[in-house]
Coordinates of C-alpha atoms and ligand atoms in Angstrom, one line a residue:
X87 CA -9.4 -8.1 14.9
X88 CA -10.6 -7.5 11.3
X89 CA -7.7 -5.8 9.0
X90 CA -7.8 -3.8 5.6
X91 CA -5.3 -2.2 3.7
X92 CA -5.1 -1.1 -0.4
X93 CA -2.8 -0.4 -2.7
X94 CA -3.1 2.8 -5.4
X95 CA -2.8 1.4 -8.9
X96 CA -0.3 4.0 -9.8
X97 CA 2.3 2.5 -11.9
X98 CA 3.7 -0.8 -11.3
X99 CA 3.8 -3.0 -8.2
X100 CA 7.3 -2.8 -6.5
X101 CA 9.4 -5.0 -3.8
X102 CA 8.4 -2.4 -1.4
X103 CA 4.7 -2.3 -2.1
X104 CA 5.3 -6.5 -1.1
X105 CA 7.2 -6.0 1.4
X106 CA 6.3 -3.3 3.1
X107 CA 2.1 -4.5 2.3
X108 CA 1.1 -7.1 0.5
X109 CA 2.7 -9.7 2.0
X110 CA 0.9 -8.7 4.9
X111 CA -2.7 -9.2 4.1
X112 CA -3.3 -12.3 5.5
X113 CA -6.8 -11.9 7.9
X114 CA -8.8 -14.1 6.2
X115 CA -11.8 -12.4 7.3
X116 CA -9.7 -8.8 6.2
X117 CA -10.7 -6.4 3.5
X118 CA -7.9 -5.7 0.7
X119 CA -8.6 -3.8 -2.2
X120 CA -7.3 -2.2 -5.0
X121 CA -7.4 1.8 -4.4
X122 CA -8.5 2.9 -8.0
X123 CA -10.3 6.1 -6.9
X124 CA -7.0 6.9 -5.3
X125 CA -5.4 6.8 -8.9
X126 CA -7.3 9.8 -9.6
X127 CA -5.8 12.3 -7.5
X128 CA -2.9 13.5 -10.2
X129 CA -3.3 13.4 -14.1
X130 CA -4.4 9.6 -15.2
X131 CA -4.5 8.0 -18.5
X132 CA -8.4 6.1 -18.3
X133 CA -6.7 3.3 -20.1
X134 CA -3.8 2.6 -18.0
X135 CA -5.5 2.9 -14.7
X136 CA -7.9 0.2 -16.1
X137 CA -4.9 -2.4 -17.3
X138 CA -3.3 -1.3 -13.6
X139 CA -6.3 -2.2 -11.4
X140 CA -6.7 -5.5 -13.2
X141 CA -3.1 -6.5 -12.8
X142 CA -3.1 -5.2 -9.4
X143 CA -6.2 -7.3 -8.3
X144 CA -4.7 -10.1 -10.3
X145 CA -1.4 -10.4 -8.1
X146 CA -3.0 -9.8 -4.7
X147 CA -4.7 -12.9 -6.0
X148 CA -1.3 -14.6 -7.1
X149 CA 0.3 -13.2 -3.5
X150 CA -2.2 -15.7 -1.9
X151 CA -4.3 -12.8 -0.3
X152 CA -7.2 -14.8 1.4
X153 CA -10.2 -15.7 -1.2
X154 CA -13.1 -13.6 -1.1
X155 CA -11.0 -10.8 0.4
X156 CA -9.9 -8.7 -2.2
X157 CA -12.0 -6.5 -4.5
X158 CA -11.9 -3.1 -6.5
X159 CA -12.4 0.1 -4.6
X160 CA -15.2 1.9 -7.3
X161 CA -17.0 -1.7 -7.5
X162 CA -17.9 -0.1 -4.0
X163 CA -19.8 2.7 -3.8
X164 CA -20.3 3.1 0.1
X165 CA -16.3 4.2 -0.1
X166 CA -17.0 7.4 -2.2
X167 CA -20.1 7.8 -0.6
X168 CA -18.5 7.9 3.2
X169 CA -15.9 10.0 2.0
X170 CA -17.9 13.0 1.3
X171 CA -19.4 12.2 4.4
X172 CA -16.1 12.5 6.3
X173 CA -15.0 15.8 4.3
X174 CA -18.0 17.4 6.0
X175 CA -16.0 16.2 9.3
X176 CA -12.4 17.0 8.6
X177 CA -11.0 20.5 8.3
X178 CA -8.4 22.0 5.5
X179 CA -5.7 22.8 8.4
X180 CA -5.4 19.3 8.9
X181 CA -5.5 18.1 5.5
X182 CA -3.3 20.6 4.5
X183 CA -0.5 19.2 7.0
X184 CA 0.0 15.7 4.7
X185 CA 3.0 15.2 3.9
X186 CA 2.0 13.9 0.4
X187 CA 0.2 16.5 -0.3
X188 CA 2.5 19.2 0.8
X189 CA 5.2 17.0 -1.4
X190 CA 3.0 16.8 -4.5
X191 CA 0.4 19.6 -4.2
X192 CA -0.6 22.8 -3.3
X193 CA -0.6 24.2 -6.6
X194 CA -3.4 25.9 -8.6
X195 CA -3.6 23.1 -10.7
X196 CA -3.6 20.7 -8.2
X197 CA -6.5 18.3 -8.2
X198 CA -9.3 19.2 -5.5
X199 CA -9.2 14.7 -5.1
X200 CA -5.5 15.1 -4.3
X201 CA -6.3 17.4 -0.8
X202 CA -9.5 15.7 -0.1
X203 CA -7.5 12.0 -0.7
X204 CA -7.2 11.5 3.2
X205 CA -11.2 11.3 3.9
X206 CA -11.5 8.8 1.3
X207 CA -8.8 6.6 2.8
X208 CA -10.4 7.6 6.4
X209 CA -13.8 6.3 4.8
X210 CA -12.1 3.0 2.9
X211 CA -10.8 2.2 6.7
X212 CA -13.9 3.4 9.1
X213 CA -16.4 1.6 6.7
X214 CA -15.4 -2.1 7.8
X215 CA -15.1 -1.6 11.8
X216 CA -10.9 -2.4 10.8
X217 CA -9.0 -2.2 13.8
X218 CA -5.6 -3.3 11.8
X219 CA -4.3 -1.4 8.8
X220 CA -0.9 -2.9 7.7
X221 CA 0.5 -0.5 5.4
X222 CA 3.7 0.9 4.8
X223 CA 5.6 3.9 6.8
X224 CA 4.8 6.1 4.2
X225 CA 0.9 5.6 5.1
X226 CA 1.1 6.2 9.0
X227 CA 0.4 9.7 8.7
X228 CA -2.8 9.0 6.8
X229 CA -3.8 6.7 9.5
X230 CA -3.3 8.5 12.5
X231 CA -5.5 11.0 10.4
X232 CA -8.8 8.5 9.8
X233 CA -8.0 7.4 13.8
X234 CA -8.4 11.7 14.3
X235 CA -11.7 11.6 12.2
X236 CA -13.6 8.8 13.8
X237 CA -12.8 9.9 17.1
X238 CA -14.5 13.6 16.3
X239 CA -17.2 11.8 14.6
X240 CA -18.1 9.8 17.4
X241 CA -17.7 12.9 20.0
X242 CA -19.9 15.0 17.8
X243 CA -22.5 12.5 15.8
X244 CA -22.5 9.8 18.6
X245 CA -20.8 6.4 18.5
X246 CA -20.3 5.1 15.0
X247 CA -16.9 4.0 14.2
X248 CA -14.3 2.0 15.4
X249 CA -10.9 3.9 16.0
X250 CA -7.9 2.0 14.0
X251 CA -4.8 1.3 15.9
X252 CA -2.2 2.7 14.4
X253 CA 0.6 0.3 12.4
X254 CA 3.2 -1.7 14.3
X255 CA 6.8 -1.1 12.7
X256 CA 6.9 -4.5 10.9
X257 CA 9.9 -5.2 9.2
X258 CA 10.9 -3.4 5.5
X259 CA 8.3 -0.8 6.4
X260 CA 10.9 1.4 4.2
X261 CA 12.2 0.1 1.1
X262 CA 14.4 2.6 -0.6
X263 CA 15.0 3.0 -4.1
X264 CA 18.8 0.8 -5.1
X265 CA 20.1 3.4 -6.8
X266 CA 19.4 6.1 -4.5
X267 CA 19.0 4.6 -1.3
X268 CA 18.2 7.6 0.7
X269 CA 14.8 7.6 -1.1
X270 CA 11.6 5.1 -0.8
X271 CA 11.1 2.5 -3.5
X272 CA 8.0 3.8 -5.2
X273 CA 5.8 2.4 -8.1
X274 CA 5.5 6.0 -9.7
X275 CA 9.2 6.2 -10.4
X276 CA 9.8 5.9 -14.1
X277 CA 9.2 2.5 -15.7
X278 CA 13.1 2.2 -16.9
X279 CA 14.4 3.1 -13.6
X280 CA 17.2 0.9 -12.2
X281 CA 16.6 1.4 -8.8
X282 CA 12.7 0.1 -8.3
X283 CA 12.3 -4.0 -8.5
X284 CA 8.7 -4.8 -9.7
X285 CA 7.2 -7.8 -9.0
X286 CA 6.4 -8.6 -12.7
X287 CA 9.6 -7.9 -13.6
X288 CA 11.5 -11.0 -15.5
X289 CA 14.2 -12.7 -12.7
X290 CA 17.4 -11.8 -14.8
X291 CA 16.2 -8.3 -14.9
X292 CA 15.7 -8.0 -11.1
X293 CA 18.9 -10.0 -10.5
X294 CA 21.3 -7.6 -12.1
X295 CA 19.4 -4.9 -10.5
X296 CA 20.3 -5.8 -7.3
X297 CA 23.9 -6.7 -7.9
X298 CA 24.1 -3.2 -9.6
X299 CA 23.0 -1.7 -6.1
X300 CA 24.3 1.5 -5.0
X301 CA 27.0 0.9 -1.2
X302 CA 29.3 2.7 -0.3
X303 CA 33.4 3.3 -0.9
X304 CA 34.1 1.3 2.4
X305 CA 33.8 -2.5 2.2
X306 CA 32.2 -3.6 5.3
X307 CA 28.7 -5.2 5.8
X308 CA 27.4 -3.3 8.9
X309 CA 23.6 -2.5 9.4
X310 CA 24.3 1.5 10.0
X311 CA 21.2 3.4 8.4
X312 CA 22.9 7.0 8.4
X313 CA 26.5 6.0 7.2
X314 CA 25.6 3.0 5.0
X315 CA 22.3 3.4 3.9
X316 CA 23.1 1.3 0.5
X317 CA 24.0 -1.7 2.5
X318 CA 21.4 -1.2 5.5
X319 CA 18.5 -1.1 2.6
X320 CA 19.6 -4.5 1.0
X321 CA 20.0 -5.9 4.7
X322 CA 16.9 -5.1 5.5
X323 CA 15.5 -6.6 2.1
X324 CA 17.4 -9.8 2.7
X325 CA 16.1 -9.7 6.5
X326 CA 12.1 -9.2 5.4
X327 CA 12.3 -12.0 2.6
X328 CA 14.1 -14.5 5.3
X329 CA 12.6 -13.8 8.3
X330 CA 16.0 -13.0 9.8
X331 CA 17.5 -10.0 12.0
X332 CA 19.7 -8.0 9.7
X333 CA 22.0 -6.7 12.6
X334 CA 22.6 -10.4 13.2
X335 CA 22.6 -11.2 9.1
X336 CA 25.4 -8.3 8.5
X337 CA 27.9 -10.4 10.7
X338 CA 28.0 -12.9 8.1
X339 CA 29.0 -11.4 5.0
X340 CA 32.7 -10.4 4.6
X341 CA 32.3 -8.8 1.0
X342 CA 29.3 -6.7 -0.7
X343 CA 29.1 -8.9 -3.5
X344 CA 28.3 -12.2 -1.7
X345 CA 25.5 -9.9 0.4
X346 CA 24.0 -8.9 -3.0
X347 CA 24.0 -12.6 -4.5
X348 CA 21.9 -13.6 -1.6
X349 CA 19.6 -10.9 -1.2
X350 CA 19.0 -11.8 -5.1
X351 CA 18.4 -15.4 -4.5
X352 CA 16.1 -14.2 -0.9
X353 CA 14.2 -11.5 -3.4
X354 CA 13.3 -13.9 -6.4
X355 CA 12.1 -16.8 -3.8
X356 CA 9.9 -14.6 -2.8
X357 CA 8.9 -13.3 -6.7
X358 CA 9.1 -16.4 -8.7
X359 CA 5.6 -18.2 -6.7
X360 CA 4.1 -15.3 -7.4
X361 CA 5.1 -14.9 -10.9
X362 CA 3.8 -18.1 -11.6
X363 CA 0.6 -18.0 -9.8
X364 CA 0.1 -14.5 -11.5
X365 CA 1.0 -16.3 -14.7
X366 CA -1.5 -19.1 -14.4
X367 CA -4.6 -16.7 -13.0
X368 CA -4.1 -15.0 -16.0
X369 CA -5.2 -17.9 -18.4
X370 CA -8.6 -17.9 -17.2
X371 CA -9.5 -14.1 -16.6
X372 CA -13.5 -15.7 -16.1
X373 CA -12.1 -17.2 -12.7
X374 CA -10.6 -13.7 -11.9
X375 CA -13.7 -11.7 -12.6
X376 CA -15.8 -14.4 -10.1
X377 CA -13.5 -13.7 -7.3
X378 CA -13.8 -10.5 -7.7
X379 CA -17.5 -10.3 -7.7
X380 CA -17.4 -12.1 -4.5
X381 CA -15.3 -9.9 -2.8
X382 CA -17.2 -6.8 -4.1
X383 CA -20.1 -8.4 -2.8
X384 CA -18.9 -9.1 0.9
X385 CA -17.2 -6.1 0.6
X386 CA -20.9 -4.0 -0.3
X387 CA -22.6 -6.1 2.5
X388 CA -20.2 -5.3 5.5
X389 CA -20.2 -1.5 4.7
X390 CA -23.6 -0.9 3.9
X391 CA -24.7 -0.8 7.8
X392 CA -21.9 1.4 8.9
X393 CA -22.7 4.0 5.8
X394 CA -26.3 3.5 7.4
X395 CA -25.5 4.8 10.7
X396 CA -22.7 7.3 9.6
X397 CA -25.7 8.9 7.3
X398 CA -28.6 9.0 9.7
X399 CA -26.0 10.3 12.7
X400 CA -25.2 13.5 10.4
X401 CA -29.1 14.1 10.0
X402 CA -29.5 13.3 6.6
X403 CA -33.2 13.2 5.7
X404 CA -35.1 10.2 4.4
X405 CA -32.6 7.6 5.9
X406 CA -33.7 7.8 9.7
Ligands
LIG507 P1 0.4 2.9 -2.0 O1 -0.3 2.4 -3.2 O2 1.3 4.1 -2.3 O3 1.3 1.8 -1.4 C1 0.7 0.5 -1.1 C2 1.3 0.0 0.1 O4 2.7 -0.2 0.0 C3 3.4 0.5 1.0 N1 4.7 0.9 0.4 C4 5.9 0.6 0.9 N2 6.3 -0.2 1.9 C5 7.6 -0.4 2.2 N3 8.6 0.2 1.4 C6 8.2 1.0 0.4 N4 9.2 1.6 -0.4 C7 6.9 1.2 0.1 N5 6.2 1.9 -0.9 C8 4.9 1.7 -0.6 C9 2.5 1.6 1.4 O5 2.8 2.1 2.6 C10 1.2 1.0 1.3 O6 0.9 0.2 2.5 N6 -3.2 5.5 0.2 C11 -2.6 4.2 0.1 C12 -3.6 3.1 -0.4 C13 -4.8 3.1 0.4 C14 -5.0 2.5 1.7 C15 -6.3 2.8 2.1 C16 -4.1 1.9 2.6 C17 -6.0 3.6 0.1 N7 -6.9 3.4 1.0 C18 -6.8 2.3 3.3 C19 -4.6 1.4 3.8 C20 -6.0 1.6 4.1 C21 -1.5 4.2 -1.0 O7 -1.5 5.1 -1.9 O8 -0.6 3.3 -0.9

């Protein structure tokens, strides 16, 4: 059951883009890929958003993401080229129900990319035939939305695309921010802000982070999302990087600082591997760039037939 998931280059790569992602693309015969055209859909800076996509590709490396897998979204044409292809499918009731764009758009100065952003991600999934799409909570919405799309295009244009399931709750599909656990971890939070952990990030930094978390007033260690969501949010962190059950993991703490010293020690076992492998890619950026090629390469060859299909099913001329 081939997989695929990205991630949006968008400002630095956080605990809960691992956790809740990256740690998960493991198919070695998946498709992961850095989501540059994403970056696009709100003011960019051309410069960052090329320094991002190369770190980003660069840790899904260090993160052990299966060789040959991973590659850069606009190395890809078929992706932009489905997409438009897809927004002749999908209608602006729809789109205009996201919840990210309701949150961040909708204004007259509102990029066109940022409502039209579902179709591409619809394309970036229906492209490869992936029947998995391990992404975050925050993504379902957008899935169930390419599942929608590929079962109109089949109705109308005839079979083309496989329909994605939609995600099984994994673990840490919600990482909130430590400061303010009510909200989601997110890379576009400011770069100085105490509450995101990025995986770059140097240990002591993270470490203090976390033992500066926001609880609560009381001083028990229960697993109780709506009265303790300080302490539920760094149960759940210490649960995803141990493999443990963090109902069962609350029972053993008697005091809030001995949880926090362990979920530091759980968080950085996790970080330090991959700040070293990231560390030691980076000396030979040549070995980087093949890698990359060969995954832009498999990744041009496996969409290339589906792109086929999709275009001659829609009646475009010169392509039956
Ligand atoms: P993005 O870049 O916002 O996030 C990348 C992945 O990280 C997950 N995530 C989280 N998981 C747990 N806790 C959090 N606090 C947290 N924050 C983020 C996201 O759910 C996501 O899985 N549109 C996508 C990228 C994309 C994509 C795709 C994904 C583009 N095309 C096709 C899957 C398939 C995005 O912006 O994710």
């Amino acid at each position: 059951m081939t997989a695929l998931s990205g991630i949006t280059p968008s400002g630095r790569l956080t605990l809960g883009n691992h956790l809740g992602a990256l740690r998960r693309f493991t198919d070695p015969d998946g498709f992961y890929f850095v989501a540059n055209l994403h970056a696009m859909t709100t003011k960019h800076d051309p410069r960052r958003l090329a320094a991002l996509t190369r770190e980003f590709a660069t840790l899904m490396l260090a993160a052990g993401v299966p060789e040959g897998t991973v590659f850069i979204q606009s190395d890809v044409p078929t992706h932009a080229q489905l997409a438009y292809l897809l927004e002749c499918t999908s209608y602006v009731g729809e789109l205009s129900r996201m919840i990210q764009y309701k949150e961040k758009g909708n204004r007259p100065m509102t990029r066109a990319s940022l409502f039209t952003y579902p179709c591409l991600m619809a394309a970036d999934i229906l492209l490869y035939g992936a029947e998995r799409v391990p992404v975050g909570g925050d993504q379902d919405q957008h899935v169930e939305l390419a599942r929608d799309i590929a079962i109109r295009f089949n109705r109308e244009y005839g079979e083309t695309f496989v329909v994605p399931q939609l995600n099984k709750a994994a673990l840490a599909t919600r990482v909130k921010d430590l400061a303010n656990p009510t909200a989601k971890m997110s890379k576009s939070a400011a770069d100085d802000a105490i509450g995101t952990i990025r995986l770059l990030d140097p240990p002591d930094v993270i470490r203090r982070q976390i033992m500066r978390a926001v609880t609560d007033s009381e001083n028990e260690v229960r697993h109780d999302e709506a009265n303790k969501p300080g302490v539920t949010n760094l149960l759940d962190i210490l649960a995803a990087c141990t493999d443990g059950d963090p109902v069962e993991l609350a029972k053993s703490y008697a005091t809030y600082g001995a949880l926090k010293q362990d979920v530091a020690d759980a968080v950085l076992a996790v970080i330090d591997p991959l700040q070293k492998e990231y560390a030691r890619l980076t000396t030979d950026p040549g070995a980087i760039d093949q890698l990359l090629a060969q995954g832009r390469d498999r990744a041009l060859d496996a969409s290339t037939p589906r792109l086929q299909a999709a275009t001659r099913a829609m009646g475009l001329a010169g392509s039956a």
